[in-house]
């Protein structure tokens, strides 16, 4: 693997909270724990200890969007896809 630069250090891969572009690591959006780009919609995972721990469609939220509920891994699931009551009609 080609070494990449992150915070003045040569690494084999970017650390958590960063994503790779060519031979450099760039910071994820502050709401993302891991990502594939800089934007709010580029999250792959959310920090379970953060206010924004709920994941839905590439974003991290402080609560799941309407008509969805978090599973045990804080991933928001549409209520039509599981056996839980809707948050509101």
MMTF fields as JSON, N, C-alpha, C and O atoms, coordinates in Angstrom:
{
  "mmtfVersion": "1.0.0",
  "mmtfProducer": "UNKNOWN",
  "numBonds": 355,
  "numAtoms": 356,
  "numGroups": 89,
  "numChains": 1,
  "numModels": 1,
  "chainsPerModel": [1],
  "groupsPerChain": [89],
  "chainIdList": ["A"],
  "bondAtomList": [4, 2, 8, 6, 12, 10, 16, 14, 20, 18, 24, 22, 28, 26, 32, 30, 36, 34, 40, 38, 44, 42, 48, 46, 52, 50, 56, 54, 60, 58, 64, 62, 68, 66, 72, 70, 76, 74, 80, 78, 84, 82, 88, 86, 92, 90, 96, 94, 100, 98, 104, 102, 108, 106, 112, 110, 116, 114, 120, 118, 124, 122, 128, 126, 132, 130, 136, 134, 140, 138, 144, 142, 148, 146, 152, 150, 156, 154, 160, 158, 164, 162, 168, 166, 172, 170, 176, 174, 180, 178, 184, 182, 188, 186, 192, 190, 196, 194, 200, 198, 204, 202, 208, 206, 212, 210, 216, 214, 220, 218, 224, 222, 228, 226, 232, 230, 236, 234, 240, 238, 244, 242, 248, 246, 252, 250, 256, 254, 260, 258, 264, 262, 268, 266, 272, 270, 276, 274, 280, 278, 284, 282, 288, 286, 292, 290, 296, 294, 300, 298, 304, 302, 308, 306, 312, 310, 316, 314, 320, 318, 324, 322, 328, 326, 332, 330, 336, 334, 340, 338, 344, 342, 348, 346, 352, 350],
  "bondOrderList": [1, 1, 1, 1, 1, 1, 1, 1, 1, 1, 1, 1, 1, 1, 1, 1, 1, 1, 1, 1, 1, 1, 1, 1, 1, 1, 1, 1, 1, 1, 1, 1, 1, 1, 1, 1, 1, 1, 1, 1, 1, 1, 1, 1, 1, 1, 1, 1, 1, 1, 1, 1, 1, 1, 1, 1, 1, 1, 1, 1, 1, 1, 1, 1, 1, 1, 1, 1, 1, 1, 1, 1, 1, 1, 1, 1, 1, 1, 1, 1, 1, 1, 1, 1, 1, 1, 1, 1],
  "groupList": [{"groupName": "UNK", "atomNameList": ["N", "CA", "C", "O"], "elementList": ["N", "C", "C", "O"], "formalChargeList": [0, 0, 0, 0], "bondAtomList": [1, 0, 2, 1, 3, 2], "bondOrderList": [1, 1, 2], "singleLetterCode": "X", "chemCompType": "L-PEPTIDE LINKING"}],
  "groupTypeList": [0, 0, 0, 0, 0, 0, 0, 0, 0, 0, 0, 0, 0, 0, 0, 0, 0, 0, 0, 0, 0, 0, 0, 0, 0, 0, 0, 0, 0, 0, 0, 0, 0, 0, 0, 0, 0, 0, 0, 0, 0, 0, 0, 0, 0, 0, 0, 0, 0, 0, 0, 0, 0, 0, 0, 0, 0, 0, 0, 0, 0, 0, 0, 0, 0, 0, 0, 0, 0, 0, 0, 0, 0, 0, 0, 0, 0, 0, 0, 0, 0, 0, 0, 0, 0, 0, 0, 0, 0],
  "groupIdList": [1, 2, 3, 4, 5, 6, 7, 8, 9, 10, 11, 12, 13, 14, 15, 16, 17, 18, 19, 20, 21, 22, 23, 24, 25, 26, 27, 28, 29, 30, 31, 32, 33, 34, 35, 36, 37, 38, 39, 40, 41, 42, 43, 44, 45, 46, 47, 48, 49, 50, 51, 52, 53, 54, 55, 56, 57, 58, 59, 60, 61, 62, 63, 64, 65, 66, 67, 68, 69, 70, 71, 72, 73, 74, 75, 76, 77, 78, 79, 80, 81, 82, 83, 84, 85, 86, 87, 88, 89],
  "secStructList": [7, 7, 7, 3, 3, 3, 6, 6, 3, 3, 3, 1, 1, 7, 7, 6, 6, 3, 3, 3, 3, 6, 6, 3, 3, 3, 3, 7, 7, 6, 6, 7, 1, 3, 3, 1, 1, 1, 1, 4, 4, 4, 3, 3, 3, 7, 7, 6, 6, 1, 1, 7, 7, 3, 3, 3, 6, 6, 3, 3, 3, 1, 1, 7, 7, 6, 6, 3, 3, 3, 7, 6, 6, 1, 5, 3, 3, 3, 4, 4, 4, 1, 1, 1, 7, 7, 1, 7, 7],
  "xCoordList": [0.824, 0.0, 0.863, 1.931, 0.391, 1.071, 0.815, -0.336, 1.858, 1.643, 0.807, 0.87, 0.035, -0.782, -0.444, 0.032, -0.694, -0.335, -1.552, -2.599, -1.392, -2.434, -1.774, -0.981, -2.094, -1.537, -0.01, 0.557, 0.645, 2.099, 2.735, 3.954, 1.941, 2.476, 2.127, 1.06, 3.038, 2.779, 2.129, 2.66, 0.987, 0.222, -0.126, -0.001, -0.556, -1.015, -2.498, -2.969, -3.243, -4.661, -5.056, -4.395, -6.109, -6.591, -7.178, -7.746, -7.036, -7.62, -9.1, -9.585, -9.797, -11.219, -11.464, -10.729, -12.511, -12.813, -12.216, -12.376, -11.525, -10.9, -11.237, -11.558, -11.161, -11.347, -10.189, -9.553, -9.932, -8.777, -9.149, -10.172, -8.298, -8.358, -6.933, -6.052, -6.719, -5.384, -4.446, -4.681, -3.411, -2.439, -2.563, -1.595, -3.769, -3.969, -5.267, -6.217, -5.287, -6.483, -7.133, -6.451, -8.442, -9.201, -10.244, -10.733, -10.575, -11.531, -12.944, -13.395, -13.631, -15.061, -15.833, -15.28, -17.095, -17.981, -17.998, -17.955, -18.058, -18.002, -19.051, -18.829, -20.191, -21.22, -20.912, -21.544, -19.957, -19.643, -18.516, -17.563, -18.633, -17.524, -16.584, -15.365, -17.145, -16.376, -17.165, -18.38, -16.463, -17.127, -16.386, -15.303, -16.998, -16.338, -16.202, -15.821, -16.512, -16.39, -16.62, -16.888, -16.52, -16.562, -17.948, -18.08, -18.979, -20.311, -21.091, -20.735, -22.159, -23.049, -23.704, -24.048, -23.879, -24.509, -23.5, -23.863, -22.229, -21.176, -20.803, -19.801, -21.593, -21.271, -21.446, -22.337, -20.584, -20.717, -21.172, -22.008, -20.614, -21.02, -21.096, -20.521, -21.824, -21.973, -21.367, -21.294, -20.94, -20.342, -21.437, -22.295, -21.423, -22.472, -22.499, -23.484, -21.43, -21.396, -21.735, -21.767, -21.983, -22.262, -23.755, -24.583, -24.081, -25.476, -26.063, -27.254, -25.239, -25.68, -25.347, -24.577, -25.913, -25.563, -26.467, -26.151, -27.577, -28.521, -28.237, -28.173, -28.068, -27.673, -28.876, -29.665, -29.005, -30.047, -29.608, -29.277, -29.604, -29.305, -28.045, -28.058, -26.951, -25.671, -25.491, -24.495, -26.443, -26.338, -26.477, -27.015, -25.982, -26.083, -27.017, -26.883, -27.97, -28.999, -29.023, -28.503, -29.635, -29.816, -31.022, -31.167, -31.878, -33.014, -33.325, -33.015, -33.926, -34.296, -35.356, -36.193, -35.323, -36.352, -37.742, -37.872, -38.774, -40.152, -40.375, -39.766, -41.249, -41.63, -40.458, -40.402, -39.52, -38.433, -38.066, -38.397, -37.374, -36.973, -35.596, -35.275, -34.766, -33.425, -33.433, -34.221, -32.557, -32.353, -31.291, -30.905, -30.816, -29.859, -28.505, -27.708, -28.228, -26.968, -27.14, -26.263, -28.277, -28.595, -28.729, -28.496, -29.103, -29.411, -30.92, -31.672, -31.366, -32.793, -33.425, -32.949, -34.5, -35.224, -36.628, -37.29, -37.081, -38.446, -39.415, -39.27, -40.402, -41.312, -42.137, -42.647, -42.28, -42.971, -42.152, -42.682, -40.843, -39.954, -39.756, -39.01, -40.417, -40.217, -41.47, -42.397, -41.497, -42.664, -42.583, -42.579, -42.518, -42.539, -43.573, -43.832, -44.16, -45.171, -44.536, -43.374, -45.323, -44.865, -44.689, -45.376, -43.761, -43.569, -44.746, -45.144, -45.31, -46.505, -47.163, -46.518, -48.43, -49.172, -49.112, -49.679],
  "yCoordList": [-1.201, 0.0, 1.258, 1.297, 2.259, 3.547, 4.29, 4.404, 4.796, 5.552, 6.803, 7.392, 7.192, 8.398, 9.338, 8.913, 10.605, 11.629, 12.051, 12.398, 12.015, 12.494, 13.227, 12.643, 14.489, 15.304, 15.223, 15.128, 15.261, 15.249, 13.892, 13.81, 12.808, 11.455, 10.597, 10.748, 9.694, 8.738, 7.497, 6.899, 7.112, 5.969, 5.043, 5.425, 3.842, 2.919, 3.114, 2.735, 3.707, 3.987, 5.158, 5.42, 5.855, 6.962, 6.412, 5.32, 7.169, 6.763, 7.15, 7.87, 6.658, 6.933, 8.448, 9.192, 8.875, 10.298, 10.983, 12.19, 10.205, 10.725, 9.823, 8.648, 10.383, 9.605, 9.928, 10.976, 9.026, 9.142, 9.792, 9.466, 10.721, 11.276, 11.233, 11.932, 10.406, 10.174, 9.759, 8.724, 10.516, 10.119, 10.963, 11.115, 11.515, 12.327, 11.952, 11.48, 12.174, 11.957, 13.31, 14.294, 13.337, 14.553, 14.256, 13.131, 15.265, 15.098, 14.846, 15.442, 13.944, 13.734, 14.925, 15.741, 15.024, 16.004, 15.727, 14.566, 16.762, 16.555, 15.595, 15.01, 15.418, 14.503, 13.039, 12.142, 12.781, 11.415, 10.809, 11.499, 9.525, 8.792, 8.296, 8.397, 7.765, 7.375, 7.831, 8.014, 8.013, 8.573, 8.202, 7.617, 8.559, 8.383, 9.713, 9.743, 10.821, 12.154, 13.205, 12.866, 14.486, 15.567, 16.006, 16.696, 15.613, 16.159, 15.482, 14.401, 16.141, 15.609, 14.307, 13.469, 14.127, 12.913, 11.831, 10.843, 12.001, 11.044, 10.126, 9.415, 10.131, 9.306, 7.816, 7.43, 6.998, 5.546, 5.048, 4.15, 5.641, 5.314, 6.6, 7.628, 6.507, 7.628, 7.229, 6.045, 8.204, 7.968, 7.648, 8.49, 6.449, 6.017, 6.819, 6.767, 7.561, 8.381, 9.841, 10.669, 10.149, 11.528, 11.831, 10.922, 13.112, 13.542, 13.063, 12.763, 12.991, 12.592, 11.128, 10.821, 10.227, 8.808, 7.973, 6.813, 8.523, 7.741, 7.911, 9.032, 6.78, 6.767, 6.507, 5.595, 7.329, 7.116, 7.732, 8.916, 6.938, 7.42, 8.267, 9.339, 7.793, 8.481, 9.665, 10.381, 9.89, 11.026, 10.575, 9.505, 11.406, 11.153, 12.188, 13.388, 11.701, 12.554, 12.422, 11.455, 13.411, 13.333, 12.461, 12.031, 12.199, 11.282, 10.757, 11.414, 9.597, 9.064, 9.953, 10.528, 10.067, 10.84, 10.25, 9.093, 11.056, 10.588, 9.294, 9.061, 8.471, 7.178, 6.212, 5.36, 6.354, 5.377, 5.272, 6.138, 4.189, 3.941, 3.294, 2.581, 3.519, 2.932, 1.449, 1.007, 0.691, -0.688, -0.693, 0.374, -1.856, -1.945, -1.334, -1.067, -1.106, -0.501, 0.972, 1.563, 1.582, 2.998, 3.332, 4.47, 2.341, 2.568, 2.733, 1.874, 3.828, 4.115, 3.209, 3.122, 2.544, 1.613, 2.163, 2.548, 2.199, 2.65, 1.76, 0.537, 2.351, 1.561, 0.587, -0.394, 0.833, -0.119, -1.379, -2.383, -1.341, -2.473, -3.343, -4.321, -2.994, -3.775, -3.71, -2.956, -4.488, -4.583, -3.638, -4.084, -2.344, -1.337, -0.273, -0.036, 0.364, 1.385, 2.638, 2.955, 3.328, 4.58, 5.642, 5.615, 6.585, 7.686, 8.652, 9.22, 8.842, 9.679, 9.334, 8.804, 9.632, 9.32, 10.481, 10.398],
  "zCoordList": [0.0, 0.0, 0.0, 0.611, -0.681, -0.714, 0.593, 1.016, 1.238, 2.48, 2.218, 1.139, 3.206, 3.102, 4.246, 5.299, 4.027, 4.99, 5.811, 5.263, 7.139, 8.039, 9.194, 9.933, 9.349, 10.428, 10.508, 11.597, 9.353, 9.313, 9.523, 9.671, 9.543, 9.728, 8.523, 7.927, 8.168, 7.096, 7.689, 8.626, 7.149, 7.641, 6.479, 5.315, 6.795, 5.755, 5.459, 4.387, 6.404, 6.207, 7.099, 8.105, 6.746, 7.57, 8.871, 8.894, 9.931, 11.206, 11.231, 10.358, 12.242, 12.386, 12.438, 13.088, 11.739, 11.669, 10.457, 10.273, 9.625, 8.405, 7.229, 7.405, 6.031, 4.803, 3.861, 3.975, 2.945, 2.056, 0.727, 0.125, 0.28, -1.066, -1.586, -1.084, -2.597, -3.136, -2.0, -1.376, -1.713, -0.687, 0.582, 1.327, 0.83, 2.026, 2.728, 2.103, 4.049, 4.852, 5.135, 5.421, 5.051, 5.314, 6.393, 6.502, 7.179, 8.284, 7.782, 6.804, 8.479, 8.25, 8.801, 9.539, 8.446, 9.059, 10.569, 10.975, 11.399, 12.859, 13.424, 14.484, 12.741, 13.242, 12.911, 13.469, 12.016, 11.587, 12.426, 12.79, 12.725, 13.354, 12.265, 12.399, 11.192, 10.012, 8.791, 8.86, 7.668, 6.492, 5.22, 5.255, 4.09, 2.79, 2.063, 0.893, 2.75, 2.18, 3.25, 4.403, 2.884, 3.866, 4.319, 5.33, 3.585, 3.827, 4.937, 5.406, 5.344, 6.362, 5.908, 6.742, 4.617, 4.078, 3.712, 3.073, 4.11, 3.778, 4.934, 4.856, 6.005, 7.173, 6.852, 6.094, 7.439, 7.382, 8.746, 8.841, 9.806, 11.173, 11.993, 11.635, 13.105, 14.033, 15.371, 15.697, 16.13, 17.447, 18.451, 18.716, 19.011, 19.938, 21.232, 21.967, 21.522, 22.735, 22.443, 23.353, 21.189, 20.764, 20.845, 20.898, 20.854, 20.756, 19.427, 19.349, 18.388, 17.051, 16.794, 15.884, 17.578, 17.509, 16.61, 16.346, 16.133, 15.336, 13.843, 13.338, 13.141, 11.733, 10.837, 11.085, 9.782, 8.783, 7.46, 7.401, 6.414, 5.056, 4.969, 4.364, 5.57, 5.459, 6.385, 6.281, 7.298, 8.213, 9.667, 9.953, 10.57, 12.005, 12.619, 12.378, 13.42, 14.003, 15.519, 16.077, 16.183, 17.636, 17.978, 19.122, 17.012, 17.144, 15.748, 14.754, 15.67, 14.358, 13.713, 14.409, 12.396, 11.697, 11.948, 12.349, 11.707, 11.88, 11.105, 10.06, 11.633, 11.061, 10.98, 10.093, 11.916, 12.046, 13.519, 14.329, 13.839, 15.219, 15.203, 14.252, 16.227, 16.214, 16.568, 17.403, 15.932, 16.349, 17.455, 17.933, 17.866, 18.978, 18.627, 19.526, 17.347, 16.922, 16.573, 15.943, 16.979, 16.726, 15.247, 14.837, 14.449, 13.041, 12.936, 13.396, 12.334, 12.232, 11.173, 10.042, 11.567, 10.696, 10.499, 11.462, 9.252, 8.983, 9.736, 9.721, 10.396, 11.22, 10.397, 10.938, 9.109, 8.249, 8.02, 7.545, 8.358, 8.138, 9.386, 9.343, 10.493, 11.715, 12.581, 12.282, 13.638, 14.503, 15.691, 16.838, 15.43, 16.482, 16.126, 14.946, 17.12, 16.808, 16.19, 16.442, 15.387, 14.79, 15.867, 16.888, 15.64, 16.567, 16.498, 17.515, 15.295, 15.122, 13.796, 12.891, 13.688, 12.456, 11.474, 10.384]
}
